[in-house]
Coordinates of C-alpha atoms in Angstrom, one line a residue:
M338 CA -18.8 -8.0 36.3
K339 CA -20.1 -4.5 35.8
K340 CA -17.2 -2.7 37.4
P341 CA -14.5 -4.3 35.2
L342 CA -16.6 -3.6 32.1
L343 CA -17.3 -0.1 33.2
K344 CA -13.5 0.5 33.7
L345 CA -12.7 -1.0 30.3
V346 CA -15.3 1.3 28.6
F347 CA -13.8 4.4 30.5
A348 CA -10.3 3.3 29.5
F349 CA -11.3 3.0 25.8
L350 CA -13.1 6.4 25.9
F351 CA -10.0 8.0 27.4
L352 CA -7.7 6.5 24.7
A353 CA -10.1 7.3 22.0
T354 CA -10.3 11.0 23.0
T355 CA -6.5 11.3 23.6
L356 CA -5.6 9.6 20.2
N357 CA -8.1 11.7 18.4
S358 CA -6.7 14.9 19.6
S359 CA -3.2 14.0 18.7
A360 CA -4.1 12.9 15.2
Q361 CA -5.2 16.4 13.9
N362 CA -2.0 17.5 12.4
W363 CA -2.6 16.2 8.7
Q364 CA -1.5 18.7 6.0
Y365 CA -2.1 18.9 2.3
V366 CA 0.7 18.1 0.1
G367 CA 0.6 20.7 -2.6
P368 CA -2.8 21.6 -4.0
P369 CA -5.6 19.4 -2.5
N370 CA -6.6 18.2 -5.9
I371 CA -4.1 16.1 -7.8
N372 CA -6.0 16.3 -11.0
N373 CA -6.7 20.0 -10.5
S374 CA -10.4 19.7 -10.4
A375 CA -13.0 18.6 -7.8
G376 CA -16.5 17.9 -9.0
F377 CA -19.3 15.5 -8.7
T378 CA -18.4 14.0 -12.0
T379 CA -14.8 13.1 -11.1
Y380 CA -14.1 9.8 -9.2
L381 CA -10.7 8.6 -8.0
Y382 CA -10.2 4.9 -7.1
W383 CA -7.5 2.4 -6.2
G384 CA -4.8 4.9 -5.1
D385 CA -1.2 3.8 -4.5
L386 CA 1.5 5.9 -3.0
E387 CA 5.4 5.7 -3.4
L388 CA 8.3 8.0 -2.4
N389 CA 11.7 8.2 -3.9
A390 CA 15.1 9.0 -2.2
A391 CA 14.6 12.7 -3.1
G392 CA 11.3 12.8 -1.2
D393 CA 9.2 13.2 -4.3
V394 CA 5.6 11.8 -3.8
F395 CA 4.2 9.6 -6.6
V396 CA 0.6 8.5 -6.8
G397 CA -1.1 6.1 -9.2
Y398 CA -4.9 5.9 -9.3
Y399 CA -7.8 5.0 -11.6
S400 CA -10.2 7.9 -12.3
S401 CA -13.5 8.4 -14.2
T402 CA -14.4 12.0 -15.2
S403 CA -17.9 12.4 -16.7
G404 CA -17.6 8.6 -17.6
V405 CA -14.3 8.7 -19.3
P406 CA -12.0 6.1 -17.6
A407 CA -8.2 6.5 -17.2
V408 CA -5.3 5.0 -15.1
N409 CA -3.3 8.1 -13.9
F410 CA 0.1 8.7 -12.4
A411 CA 1.1 11.9 -10.8
M412 CA 4.4 13.3 -9.1
Y413 CA 4.6 16.0 -6.4
S414 CA 8.2 17.4 -6.2
G415 CA 7.9 20.0 -3.5
S416 CA 5.5 22.6 -5.0
T417 CA 3.2 21.3 -7.6
W418 CA 1.7 18.2 -8.9
S419 CA 2.7 17.0 -12.3
L420 CA 0.5 14.7 -14.2
F421 CA 2.0 12.1 -16.5
P422 CA 0.0 11.0 -19.7
S423 CA -3.0 8.9 -18.8
I424 CA -3.4 5.3 -19.8
N425 CA -7.0 5.6 -21.2
S426 CA -10.0 3.8 -22.5
F427 CA -10.7 1.1 -20.0
T428 CA -11.9 0.5 -16.5
A429 CA -9.3 -0.6 -14.1
N430 CA -10.1 -2.7 -11.0
S431 CA -6.9 -2.0 -8.9
V432 CA -3.7 0.0 -9.4
D433 CA -0.1 -0.5 -8.0
I434 CA 2.8 1.7 -8.8
E435 CA 6.6 1.3 -8.3
V436 CA 9.3 4.0 -8.7
R437 CA 13.0 3.5 -8.7
G438 CA 15.1 6.5 -9.8
T439 CA 13.6 7.7 -13.0
D440 CA 12.0 4.4 -13.8
Y441 CA 8.2 4.6 -13.2
Y442 CA 5.8 1.7 -13.4
V443 CA 2.1 1.2 -13.2
A444 CA 0.4 -2.1 -12.8
Y445 CA -3.3 -2.4 -13.0
A446 CA -6.0 -5.2 -13.3
R447 CA -8.7 -5.0 -15.8
V448 CA -11.4 -7.2 -17.2
K449 CA -10.9 -8.4 -20.8
S450 CA -13.0 -10.9 -22.7
G451 CA -14.7 -12.0 -19.4
N452 CA -11.4 -12.7 -17.5
M453 CA -9.4 -10.4 -15.1
Y454 CA -5.7 -9.7 -16.1
A455 CA -2.9 -7.8 -14.6
Y456 CA -0.9 -5.5 -16.8
V457 CA 2.3 -3.6 -16.3
Q458 CA 3.3 -0.4 -18.0
K459 CA 6.6 1.6 -17.9
Y460 CA 6.9 5.3 -18.6
N461 CA 9.2 5.9 -21.6
G462 CA 9.6 9.7 -21.2
S463 CA 6.5 10.6 -23.3
G464 CA 4.0 7.8 -22.7
W465 CA 3.5 4.3 -21.4
T466 CA 4.7 1.1 -22.9
Q467 CA 3.4 -2.3 -21.9
I468 CA 6.0 -4.6 -20.3
G469 CA 5.7 -8.1 -21.0
D470 CA 2.5 -10.1 -21.3
S471 CA -0.6 -9.9 -19.0
L472 CA -1.2 -12.2 -16.1
L473 CA -4.5 -14.1 -15.7
L474 CA -6.1 -13.4 -12.4
G475 CA -9.2 -15.3 -12.9
N476 CA -12.6 -14.7 -14.4
S477 CA -14.3 -11.3 -14.1
G478 CA -16.2 -12.4 -11.0
S479 CA -13.5 -14.0 -9.0
G480 CA -10.1 -12.5 -9.7
G481 CA -8.3 -9.3 -9.5
Y482 CA -5.9 -9.6 -6.6
F483 CA -2.2 -9.3 -7.4
E484 CA 1.0 -7.8 -5.9
F485 CA 3.5 -5.7 -7.8
L486 CA 7.0 -4.9 -7.0
L487 CA 10.5 -4.1 -8.4
D488 CA 12.8 -6.8 -7.1
N489 CA 16.5 -6.0 -5.8
A490 CA 17.7 -5.9 -9.4
G491 CA 14.9 -3.5 -10.6
V492 CA 13.0 -6.2 -12.4
P493 CA 9.1 -5.6 -12.4
T494 CA 7.5 -8.7 -10.8
V495 CA 3.9 -9.4 -10.6
L496 CA 2.4 -12.1 -8.2
G497 CA -1.2 -13.2 -8.8
V498 CA -3.3 -16.3 -8.4
V499 CA -5.9 -17.8 -10.5
N500 CA -9.1 -18.1 -8.4
A501 CA -10.5 -21.4 -9.6

């Protein structure tokens, strides 16, 4: 029993050291800080990543800088990050983005009146506009999970379940 276990341990150690050495080629895309700052009062949560056909990178995330909450959307197009206007003033519990051509969407969950809701916003060229109504995900202690996508026709679709 000890010899097979010992062989398994050595095989695992061999694989772990081999894989570790081949996973060291990560590189920053653009400046390492999307929001151009790094400090102990800036927190980034719930990040989501999308790519478009041109190879541009899009990131949606929730941030809190010195206690000021915001849902953010940024684009990297080969040399620099461009920050879109933030969706401010509330705490988000998750963020999911979708990109198709020049249509940019952000979906997020947040607590309102003791319940968790999912919201979708679309970028209109200068700011964000809410699309449709919110979707009830459950009460503030039991909801929050949803999936957001653009269907084949480019229609924003949210799937969420109420946790009863």
